PDB file of C-alpha atoms and ligand atoms in Angstrom:
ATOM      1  CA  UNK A   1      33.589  36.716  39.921  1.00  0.00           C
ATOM      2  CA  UNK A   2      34.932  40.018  38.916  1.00  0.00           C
ATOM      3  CA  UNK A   3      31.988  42.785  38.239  1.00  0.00           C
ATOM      4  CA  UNK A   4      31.795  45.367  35.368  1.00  0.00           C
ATOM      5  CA  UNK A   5      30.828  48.189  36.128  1.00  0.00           C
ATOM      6  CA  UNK A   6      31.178  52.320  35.147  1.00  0.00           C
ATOM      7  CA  UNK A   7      30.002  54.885  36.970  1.00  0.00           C
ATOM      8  CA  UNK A   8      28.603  56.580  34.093  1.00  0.00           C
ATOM      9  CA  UNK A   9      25.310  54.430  33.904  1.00  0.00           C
ATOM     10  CA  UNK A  10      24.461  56.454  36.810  1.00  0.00           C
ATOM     11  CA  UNK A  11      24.386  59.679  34.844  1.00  0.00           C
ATOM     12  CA  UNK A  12      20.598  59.571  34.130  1.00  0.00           C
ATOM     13  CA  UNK A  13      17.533  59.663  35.886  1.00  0.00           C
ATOM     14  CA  UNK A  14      13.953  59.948  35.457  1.00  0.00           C
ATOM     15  CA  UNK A  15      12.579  61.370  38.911  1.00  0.00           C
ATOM     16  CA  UNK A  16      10.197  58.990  40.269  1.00  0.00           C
ATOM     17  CA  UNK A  17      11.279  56.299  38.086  1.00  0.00           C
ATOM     18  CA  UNK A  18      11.729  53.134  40.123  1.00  0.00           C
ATOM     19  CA  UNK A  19      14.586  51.939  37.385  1.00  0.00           C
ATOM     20  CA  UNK A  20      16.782  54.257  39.131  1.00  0.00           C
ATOM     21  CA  UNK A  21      20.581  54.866  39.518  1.00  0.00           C
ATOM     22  CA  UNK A  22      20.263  53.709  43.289  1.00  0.00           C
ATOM     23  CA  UNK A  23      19.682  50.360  42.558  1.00  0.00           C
ATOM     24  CA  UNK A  24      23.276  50.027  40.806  1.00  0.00           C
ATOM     25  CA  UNK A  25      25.124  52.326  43.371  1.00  0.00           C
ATOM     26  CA  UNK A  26      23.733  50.256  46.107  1.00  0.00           C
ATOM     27  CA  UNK A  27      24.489  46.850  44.777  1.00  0.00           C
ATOM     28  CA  UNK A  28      28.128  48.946  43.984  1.00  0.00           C
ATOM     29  CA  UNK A  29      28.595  49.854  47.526  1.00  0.00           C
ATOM     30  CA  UNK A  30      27.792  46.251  48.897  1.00  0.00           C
ATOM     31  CA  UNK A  31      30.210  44.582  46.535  1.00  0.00           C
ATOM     32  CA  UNK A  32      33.014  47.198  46.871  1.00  0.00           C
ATOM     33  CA  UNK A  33      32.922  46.192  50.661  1.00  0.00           C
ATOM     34  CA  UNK A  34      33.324  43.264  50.201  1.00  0.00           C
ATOM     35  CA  UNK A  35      35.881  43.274  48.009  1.00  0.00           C
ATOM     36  CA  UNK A  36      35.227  42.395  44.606  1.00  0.00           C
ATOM     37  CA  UNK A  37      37.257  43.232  41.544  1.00  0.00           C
ATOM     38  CA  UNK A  38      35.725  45.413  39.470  1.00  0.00           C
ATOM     39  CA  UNK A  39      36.532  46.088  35.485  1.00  0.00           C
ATOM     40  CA  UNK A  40      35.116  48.585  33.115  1.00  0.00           C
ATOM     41  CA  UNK A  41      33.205  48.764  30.446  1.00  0.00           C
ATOM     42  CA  UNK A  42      33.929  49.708  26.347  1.00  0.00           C
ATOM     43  CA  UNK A  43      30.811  50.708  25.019  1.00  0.00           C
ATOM     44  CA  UNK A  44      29.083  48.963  22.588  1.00  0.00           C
ATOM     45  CA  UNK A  45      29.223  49.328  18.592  1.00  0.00           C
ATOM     46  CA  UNK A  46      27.063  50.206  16.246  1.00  0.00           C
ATOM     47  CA  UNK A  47      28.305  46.755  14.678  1.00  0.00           C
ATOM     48  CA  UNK A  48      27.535  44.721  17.837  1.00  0.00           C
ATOM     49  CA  UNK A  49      24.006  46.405  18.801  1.00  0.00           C
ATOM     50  CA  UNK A  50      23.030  45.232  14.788  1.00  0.00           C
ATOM     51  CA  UNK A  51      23.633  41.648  15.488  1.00  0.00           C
ATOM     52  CA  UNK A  52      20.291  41.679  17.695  1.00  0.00           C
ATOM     53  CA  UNK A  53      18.519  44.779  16.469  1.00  0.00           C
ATOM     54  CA  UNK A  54      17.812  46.356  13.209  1.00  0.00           C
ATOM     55  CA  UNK A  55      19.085  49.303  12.146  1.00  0.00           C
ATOM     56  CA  UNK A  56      15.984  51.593  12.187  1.00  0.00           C
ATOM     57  CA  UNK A  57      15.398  50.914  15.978  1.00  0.00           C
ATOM     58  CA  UNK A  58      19.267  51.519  16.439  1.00  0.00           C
ATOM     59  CA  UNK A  59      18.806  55.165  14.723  1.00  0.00           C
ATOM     60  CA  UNK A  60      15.589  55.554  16.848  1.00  0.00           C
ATOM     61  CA  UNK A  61      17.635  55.218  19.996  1.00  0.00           C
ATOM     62  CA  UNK A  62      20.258  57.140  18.804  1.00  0.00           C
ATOM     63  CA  UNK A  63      17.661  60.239  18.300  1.00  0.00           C
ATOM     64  CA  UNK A  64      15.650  59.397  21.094  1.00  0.00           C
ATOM     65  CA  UNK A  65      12.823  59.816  18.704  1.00  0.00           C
ATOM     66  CA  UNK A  66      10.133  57.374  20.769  1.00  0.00           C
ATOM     67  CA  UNK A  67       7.890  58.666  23.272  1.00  0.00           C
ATOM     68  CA  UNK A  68       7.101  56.966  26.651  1.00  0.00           C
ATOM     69  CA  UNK A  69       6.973  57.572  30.324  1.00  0.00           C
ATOM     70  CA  UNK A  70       7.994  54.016  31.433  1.00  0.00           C
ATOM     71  CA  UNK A  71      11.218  53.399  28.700  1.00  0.00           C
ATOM     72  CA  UNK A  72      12.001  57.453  28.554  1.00  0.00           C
ATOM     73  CA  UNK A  73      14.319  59.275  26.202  1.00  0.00           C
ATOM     74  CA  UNK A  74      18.511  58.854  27.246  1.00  0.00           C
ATOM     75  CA  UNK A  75      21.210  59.575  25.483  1.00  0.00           C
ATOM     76  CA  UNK A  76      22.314  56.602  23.508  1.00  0.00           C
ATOM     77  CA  UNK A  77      25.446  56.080  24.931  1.00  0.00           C
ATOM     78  CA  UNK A  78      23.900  54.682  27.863  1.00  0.00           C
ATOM     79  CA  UNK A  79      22.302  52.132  26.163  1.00  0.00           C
ATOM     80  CA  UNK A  80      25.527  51.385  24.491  1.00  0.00           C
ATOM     81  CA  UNK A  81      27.719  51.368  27.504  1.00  0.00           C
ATOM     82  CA  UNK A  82      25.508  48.840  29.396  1.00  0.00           C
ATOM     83  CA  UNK A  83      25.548  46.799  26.522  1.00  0.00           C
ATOM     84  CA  UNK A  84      29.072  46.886  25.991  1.00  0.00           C
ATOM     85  CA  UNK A  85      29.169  45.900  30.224  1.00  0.00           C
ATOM     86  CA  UNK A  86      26.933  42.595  29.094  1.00  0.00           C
ATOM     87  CA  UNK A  87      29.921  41.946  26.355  1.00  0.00           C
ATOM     88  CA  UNK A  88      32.726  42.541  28.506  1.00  0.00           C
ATOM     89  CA  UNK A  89      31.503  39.783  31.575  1.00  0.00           C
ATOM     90  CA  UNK A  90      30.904  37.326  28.573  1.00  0.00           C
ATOM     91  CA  UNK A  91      34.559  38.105  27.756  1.00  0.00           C
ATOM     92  CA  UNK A  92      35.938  37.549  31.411  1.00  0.00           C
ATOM     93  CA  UNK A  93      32.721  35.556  32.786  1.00  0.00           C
ATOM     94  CA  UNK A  94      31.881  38.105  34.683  1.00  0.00           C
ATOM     95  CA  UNK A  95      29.067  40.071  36.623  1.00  0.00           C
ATOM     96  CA  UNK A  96      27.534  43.069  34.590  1.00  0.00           C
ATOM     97  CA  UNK A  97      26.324  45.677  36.894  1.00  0.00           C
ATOM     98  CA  UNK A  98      24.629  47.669  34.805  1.00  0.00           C
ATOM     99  CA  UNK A  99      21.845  49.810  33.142  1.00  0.00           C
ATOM    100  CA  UNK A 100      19.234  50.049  31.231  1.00  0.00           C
ATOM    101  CA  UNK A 101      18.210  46.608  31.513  1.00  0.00           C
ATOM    102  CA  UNK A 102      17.423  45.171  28.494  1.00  0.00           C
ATOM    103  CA  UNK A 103      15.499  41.785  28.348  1.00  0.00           C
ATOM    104  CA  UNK A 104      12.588  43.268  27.107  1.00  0.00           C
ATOM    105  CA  UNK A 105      14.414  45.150  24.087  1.00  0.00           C
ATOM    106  CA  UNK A 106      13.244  43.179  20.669  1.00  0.00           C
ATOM    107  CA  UNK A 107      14.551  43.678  17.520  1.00  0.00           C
ATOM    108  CA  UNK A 108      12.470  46.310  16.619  1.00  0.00           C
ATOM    109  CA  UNK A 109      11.488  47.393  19.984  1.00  0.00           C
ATOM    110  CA  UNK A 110      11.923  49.053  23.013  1.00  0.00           C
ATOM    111  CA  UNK A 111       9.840  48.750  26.303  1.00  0.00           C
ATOM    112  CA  UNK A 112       9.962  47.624  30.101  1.00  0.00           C
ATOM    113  CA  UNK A 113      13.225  49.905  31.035  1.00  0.00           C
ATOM    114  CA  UNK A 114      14.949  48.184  28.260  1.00  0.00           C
ATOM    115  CA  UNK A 115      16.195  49.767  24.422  1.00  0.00           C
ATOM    116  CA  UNK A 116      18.843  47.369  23.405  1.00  0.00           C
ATOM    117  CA  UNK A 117      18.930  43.878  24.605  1.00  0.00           C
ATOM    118  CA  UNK A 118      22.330  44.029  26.732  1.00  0.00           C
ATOM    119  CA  UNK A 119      22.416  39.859  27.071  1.00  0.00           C
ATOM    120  CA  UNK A 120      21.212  38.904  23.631  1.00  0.00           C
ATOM    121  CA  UNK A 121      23.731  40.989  22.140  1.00  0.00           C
ATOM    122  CA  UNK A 122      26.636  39.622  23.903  1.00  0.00           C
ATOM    123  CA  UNK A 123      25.347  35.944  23.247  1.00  0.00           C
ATOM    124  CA  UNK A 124      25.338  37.057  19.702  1.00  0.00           C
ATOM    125  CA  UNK A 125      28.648  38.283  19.662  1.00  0.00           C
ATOM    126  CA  UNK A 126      29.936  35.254  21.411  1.00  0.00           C
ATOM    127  CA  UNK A 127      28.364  33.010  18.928  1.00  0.00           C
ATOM    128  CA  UNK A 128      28.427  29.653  20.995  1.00  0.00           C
ATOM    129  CA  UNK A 129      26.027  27.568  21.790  1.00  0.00           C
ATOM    130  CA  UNK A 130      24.700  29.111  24.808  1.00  0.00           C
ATOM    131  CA  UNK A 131      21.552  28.443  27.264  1.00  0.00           C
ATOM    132  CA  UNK A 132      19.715  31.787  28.318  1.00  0.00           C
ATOM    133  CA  UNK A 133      19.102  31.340  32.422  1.00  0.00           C
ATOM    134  CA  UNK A 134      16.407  34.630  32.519  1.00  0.00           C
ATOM    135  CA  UNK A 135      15.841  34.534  36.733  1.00  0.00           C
ATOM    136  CA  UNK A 136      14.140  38.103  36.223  1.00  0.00           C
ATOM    137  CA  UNK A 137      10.132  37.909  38.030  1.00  0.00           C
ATOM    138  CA  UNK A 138       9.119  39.682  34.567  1.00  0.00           C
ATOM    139  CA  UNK A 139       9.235  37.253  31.713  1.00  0.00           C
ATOM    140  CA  UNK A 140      12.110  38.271  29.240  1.00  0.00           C
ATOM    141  CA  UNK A 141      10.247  38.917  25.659  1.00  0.00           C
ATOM    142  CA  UNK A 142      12.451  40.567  24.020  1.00  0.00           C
ATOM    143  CA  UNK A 143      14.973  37.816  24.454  1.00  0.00           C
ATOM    144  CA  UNK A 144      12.306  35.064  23.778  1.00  0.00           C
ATOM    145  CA  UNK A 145      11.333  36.983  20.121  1.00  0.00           C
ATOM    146  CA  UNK A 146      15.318  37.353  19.070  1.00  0.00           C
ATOM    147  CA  UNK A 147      16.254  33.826  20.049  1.00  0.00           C
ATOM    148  CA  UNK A 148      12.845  32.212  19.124  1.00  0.00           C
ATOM    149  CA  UNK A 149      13.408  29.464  16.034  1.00  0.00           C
ATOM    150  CA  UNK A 150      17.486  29.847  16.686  1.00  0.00           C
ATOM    151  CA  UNK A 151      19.212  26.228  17.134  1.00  0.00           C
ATOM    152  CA  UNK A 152      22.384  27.867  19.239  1.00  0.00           C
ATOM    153  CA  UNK A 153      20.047  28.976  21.537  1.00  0.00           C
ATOM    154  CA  UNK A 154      18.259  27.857  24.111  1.00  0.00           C
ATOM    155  CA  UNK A 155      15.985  30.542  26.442  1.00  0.00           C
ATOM    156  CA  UNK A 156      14.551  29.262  29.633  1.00  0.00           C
ATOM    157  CA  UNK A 157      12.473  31.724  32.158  1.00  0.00           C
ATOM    158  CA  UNK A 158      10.917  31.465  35.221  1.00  0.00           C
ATOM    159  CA  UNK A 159       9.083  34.520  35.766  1.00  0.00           C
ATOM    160  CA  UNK A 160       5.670  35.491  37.251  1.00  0.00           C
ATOM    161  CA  UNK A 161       2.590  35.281  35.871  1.00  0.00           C
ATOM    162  CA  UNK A 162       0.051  36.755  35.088  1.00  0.00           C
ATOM    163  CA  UNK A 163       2.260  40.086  35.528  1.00  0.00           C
ATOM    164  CA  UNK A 164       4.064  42.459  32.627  1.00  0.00           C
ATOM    165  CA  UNK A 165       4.721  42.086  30.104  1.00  0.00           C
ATOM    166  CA  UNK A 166       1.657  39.330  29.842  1.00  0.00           C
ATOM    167  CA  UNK A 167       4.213  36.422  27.630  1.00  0.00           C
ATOM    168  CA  UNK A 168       5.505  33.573  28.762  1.00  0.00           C
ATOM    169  CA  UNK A 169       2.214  31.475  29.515  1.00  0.00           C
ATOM    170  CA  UNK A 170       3.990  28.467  27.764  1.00  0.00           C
ATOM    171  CA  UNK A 171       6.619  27.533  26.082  1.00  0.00           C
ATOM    172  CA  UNK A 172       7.449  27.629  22.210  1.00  0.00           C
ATOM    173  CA  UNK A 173      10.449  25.670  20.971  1.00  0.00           C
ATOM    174  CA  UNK A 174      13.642  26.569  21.823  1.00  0.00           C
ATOM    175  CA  UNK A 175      12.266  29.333  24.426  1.00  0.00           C
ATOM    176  CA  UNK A 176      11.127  27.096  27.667  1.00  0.00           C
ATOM    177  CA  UNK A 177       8.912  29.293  29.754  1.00  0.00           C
ATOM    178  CA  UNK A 178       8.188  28.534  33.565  1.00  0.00           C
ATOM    179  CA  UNK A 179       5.240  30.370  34.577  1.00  0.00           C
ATOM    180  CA  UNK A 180       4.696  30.661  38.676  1.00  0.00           C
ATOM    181  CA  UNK A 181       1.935  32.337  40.270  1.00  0.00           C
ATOM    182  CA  UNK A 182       2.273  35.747  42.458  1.00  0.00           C
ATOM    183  CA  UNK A 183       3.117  33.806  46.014  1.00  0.00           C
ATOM    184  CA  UNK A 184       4.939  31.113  45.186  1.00  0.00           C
ATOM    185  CA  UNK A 185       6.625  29.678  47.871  1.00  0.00           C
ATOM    186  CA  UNK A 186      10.339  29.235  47.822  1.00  0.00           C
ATOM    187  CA  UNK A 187      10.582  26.333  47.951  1.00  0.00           C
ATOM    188  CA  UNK A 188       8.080  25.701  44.706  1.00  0.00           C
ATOM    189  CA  UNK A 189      10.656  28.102  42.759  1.00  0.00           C
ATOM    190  CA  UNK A 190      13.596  26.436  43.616  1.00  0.00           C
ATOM    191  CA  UNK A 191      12.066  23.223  42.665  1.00  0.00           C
ATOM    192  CA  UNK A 192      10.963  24.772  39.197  1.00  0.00           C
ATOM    193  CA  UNK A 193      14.500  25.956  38.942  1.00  0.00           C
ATOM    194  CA  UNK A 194      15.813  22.608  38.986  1.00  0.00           C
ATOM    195  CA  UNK A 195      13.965  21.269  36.487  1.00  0.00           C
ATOM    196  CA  UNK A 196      14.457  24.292  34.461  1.00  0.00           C
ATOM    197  CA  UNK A 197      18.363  23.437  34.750  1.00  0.00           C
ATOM    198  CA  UNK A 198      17.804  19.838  33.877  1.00  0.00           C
ATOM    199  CA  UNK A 199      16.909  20.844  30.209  1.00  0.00           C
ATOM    200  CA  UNK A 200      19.568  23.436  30.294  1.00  0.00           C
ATOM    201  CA  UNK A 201      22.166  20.319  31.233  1.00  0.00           C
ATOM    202  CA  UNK A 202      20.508  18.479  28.057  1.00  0.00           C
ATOM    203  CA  UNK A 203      20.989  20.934  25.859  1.00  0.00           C
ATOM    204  CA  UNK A 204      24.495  21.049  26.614  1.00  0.00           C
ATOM    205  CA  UNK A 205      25.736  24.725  26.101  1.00  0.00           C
ATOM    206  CA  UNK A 206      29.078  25.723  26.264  1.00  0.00           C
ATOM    207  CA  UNK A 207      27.859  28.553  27.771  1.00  0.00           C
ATOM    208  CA  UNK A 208      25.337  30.133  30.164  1.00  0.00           C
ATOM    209  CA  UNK A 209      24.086  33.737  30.407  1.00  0.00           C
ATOM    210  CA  UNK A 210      22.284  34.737  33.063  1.00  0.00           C
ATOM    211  CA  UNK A 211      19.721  37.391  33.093  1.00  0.00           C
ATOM    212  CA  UNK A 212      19.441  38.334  36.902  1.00  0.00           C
ATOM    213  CA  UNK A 213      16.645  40.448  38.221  1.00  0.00           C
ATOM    214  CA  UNK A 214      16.164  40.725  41.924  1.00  0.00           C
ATOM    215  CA  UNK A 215      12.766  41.871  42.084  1.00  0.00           C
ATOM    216  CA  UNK A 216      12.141  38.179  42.465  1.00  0.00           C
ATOM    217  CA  UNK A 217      12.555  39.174  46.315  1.00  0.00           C
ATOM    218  CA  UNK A 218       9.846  38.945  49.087  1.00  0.00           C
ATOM    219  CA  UNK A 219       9.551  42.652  49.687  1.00  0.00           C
ATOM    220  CA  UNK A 220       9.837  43.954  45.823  1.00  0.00           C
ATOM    221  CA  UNK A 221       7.646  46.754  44.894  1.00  0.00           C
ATOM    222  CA  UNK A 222       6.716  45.381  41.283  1.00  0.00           C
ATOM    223  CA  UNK A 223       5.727  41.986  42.037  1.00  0.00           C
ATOM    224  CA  UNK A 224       4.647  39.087  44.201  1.00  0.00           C
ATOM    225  CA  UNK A 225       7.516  36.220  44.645  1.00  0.00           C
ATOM    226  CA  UNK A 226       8.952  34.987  47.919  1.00  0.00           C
ATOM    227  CA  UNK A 227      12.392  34.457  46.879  1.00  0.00           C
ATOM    228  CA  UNK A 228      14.401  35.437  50.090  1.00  0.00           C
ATOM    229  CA  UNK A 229      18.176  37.081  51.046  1.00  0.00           C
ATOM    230  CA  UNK A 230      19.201  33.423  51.598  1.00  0.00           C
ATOM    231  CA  UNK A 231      17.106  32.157  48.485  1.00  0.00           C
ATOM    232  CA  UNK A 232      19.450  33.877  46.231  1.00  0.00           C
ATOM    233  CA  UNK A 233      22.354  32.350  47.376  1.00  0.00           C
ATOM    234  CA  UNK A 234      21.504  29.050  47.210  1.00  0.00           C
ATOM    235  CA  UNK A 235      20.150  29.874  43.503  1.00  0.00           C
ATOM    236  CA  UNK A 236      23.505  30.931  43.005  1.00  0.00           C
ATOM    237  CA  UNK A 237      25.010  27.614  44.112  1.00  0.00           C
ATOM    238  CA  UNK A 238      22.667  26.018  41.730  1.00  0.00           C
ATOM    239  CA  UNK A 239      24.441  28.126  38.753  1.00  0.00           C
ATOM    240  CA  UNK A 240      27.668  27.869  39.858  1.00  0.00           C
ATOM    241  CA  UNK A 241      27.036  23.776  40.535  1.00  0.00           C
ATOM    242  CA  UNK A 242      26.150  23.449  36.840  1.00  0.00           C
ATOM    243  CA  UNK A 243      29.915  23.936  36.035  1.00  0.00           C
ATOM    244  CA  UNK A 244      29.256  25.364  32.512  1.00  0.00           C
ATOM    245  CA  UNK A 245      31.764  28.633  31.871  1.00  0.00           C
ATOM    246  CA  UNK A 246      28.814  31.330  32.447  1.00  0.00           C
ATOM    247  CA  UNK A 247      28.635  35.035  32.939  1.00  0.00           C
ATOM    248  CA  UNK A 248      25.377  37.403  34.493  1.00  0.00           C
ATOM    249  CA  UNK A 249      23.668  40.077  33.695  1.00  0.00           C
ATOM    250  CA  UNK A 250      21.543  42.481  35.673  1.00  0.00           C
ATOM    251  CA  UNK A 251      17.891  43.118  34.418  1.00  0.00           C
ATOM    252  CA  UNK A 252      15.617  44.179  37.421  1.00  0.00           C
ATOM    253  CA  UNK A 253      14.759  44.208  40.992  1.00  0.00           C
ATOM    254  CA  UNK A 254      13.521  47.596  42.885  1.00  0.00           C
ATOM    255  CA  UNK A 255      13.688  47.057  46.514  1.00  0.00           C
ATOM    256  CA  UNK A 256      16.063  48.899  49.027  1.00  0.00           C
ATOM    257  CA  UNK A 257      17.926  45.193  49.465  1.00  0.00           C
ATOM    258  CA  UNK A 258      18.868  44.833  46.736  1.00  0.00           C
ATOM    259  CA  UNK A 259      22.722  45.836  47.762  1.00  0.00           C
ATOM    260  CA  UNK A 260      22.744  42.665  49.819  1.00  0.00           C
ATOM    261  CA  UNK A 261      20.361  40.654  46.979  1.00  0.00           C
ATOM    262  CA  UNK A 262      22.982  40.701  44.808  1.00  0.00           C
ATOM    263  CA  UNK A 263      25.746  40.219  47.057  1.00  0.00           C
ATOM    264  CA  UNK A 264      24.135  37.126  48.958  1.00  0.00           C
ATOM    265  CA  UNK A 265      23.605  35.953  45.170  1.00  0.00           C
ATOM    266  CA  UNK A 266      26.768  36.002  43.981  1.00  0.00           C
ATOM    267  CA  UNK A 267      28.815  34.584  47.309  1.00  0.00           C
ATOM    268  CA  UNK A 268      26.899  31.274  46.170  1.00  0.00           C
ATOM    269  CA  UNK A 269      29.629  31.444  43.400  1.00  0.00           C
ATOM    270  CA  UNK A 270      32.172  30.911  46.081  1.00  0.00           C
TER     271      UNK A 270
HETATM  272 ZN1   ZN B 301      11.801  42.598  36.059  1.00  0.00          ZN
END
């Protein structure tokens, strides 16, 4: 799988912030040792970013007029660029390593690390029938309210619960929610993840985006699964197994692993 990537998303940093620019540049350095291809990034358009948001929250980004300690001020082109990273690994089904994160972007609405919802906007701009695969431990609202009521799209989370951003508890339509308590074994999630990709297989997509967040991990600082190093390889088998054309996105995951997370995640592609 080749990974997109620019160094740029690097550029900013809120000190203290546990969304930081070592997360990427450690998942970087594992993959570059190992070999992987990597491609860069266009940014996004203002054309693309309006097929998921609406233009007043696309001019509040773009004066950082918004206030808030946990989704701070940047300068819109980082936003942009990771969402043109999501648009470029739907174009060669590839592995966006990238930030902001956006799954909890809405249309209107920016929170959780997130200000434009990188995924959504590449499914968008795709415009197949695609299932949403959002593996993050936080359940992905922003994605849920875009895609809610659409008929080309199919979201399905598994996420922890009760944790932020509080959504999720069931499901609603085409947005299949998978609730699992803080210490869930392994096991338990892999299980849930199987039936999870049962009703992706009946919906029959031609293709699957993945939201990836590794703070599904054992030792991650922001929550309470028990999804190991191992775990996420054989969760990427499970993907890859599914044989529909697919290409991933990275949302969160905090812990000082998460360099070999992400790399023992996506050698279950083969
Ligand atoms: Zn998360």
């Amino acid at each position: 799988m080749k990974i997109v990537y620019s160094p740029e998303c690097l550029e900013y940093n809120s000190p203290g912030h546990p969304e930081s620019p070592e997360r990427v540049k450690r998942i970087y350095d594992a993959l570059k040792a190992e070999g992987y291809e990597f491609v860069k990034p266009e940014p996004a358009t203002e054309k693309d970013i309006l097929l998921v948001h609406s233009e007043e929250h696309y001019r509040r980004v773009e004066k950082g007029d918004y206030e808030s300690i946990e989704t701070p001020p940047i300068d819109i082109k980082y936003p942009l660029l990771s969402a043109g990273a999501a648009i470029k690994a739907m174009d060669v089904a590839g592995f966006a390593l990238t930030r902001p994160p956006g799954h909890h972007a809405g249309r209107d609405t920016l929170e959780g690390f997130c200000y434009f919802n990188n995924t959504a906007i590449a499914v968008r701009k795709s415009g197949k029938r695609t299932a949403i695969l959002d593996l993050d431990t936080h359940h992905g609202n922003g994605t849920q309210s875009i895609f809610l009521g659409s008929r080309d799209v199919l979201y399905v989370s598994l996420h922890q619960a009760p944790l932020y951003p509080m959504t999720g508890l069931k499901s609603d339509g085409n947005c299949l929610n998978f609730p699992l308590f803080p210490e869930t074994p392994e096991k338990v999630y892999i299980e849930t993840l199987k039936k999870a990709m049962e009703r992706i297989v009946s919906f029959r997509p031609d293709m699957l985006a993945v939201s990836m967040g590794f703070d599904t991990y054992e030792k991650d600082p922001l929550a309470g699964q028990k999804v190991t190093e191992k775990g996420y390889r054989k969760i990427g088998e499970m993907i890859s197994a599914l044989g529909i054309p697919l290409f991933v996105v990275l949302e969160g995951g905090y812990s000082e692993d998460i360099g070999k997370l992400c790399s023992s995640f996506l050698s279950g592609f083969g």
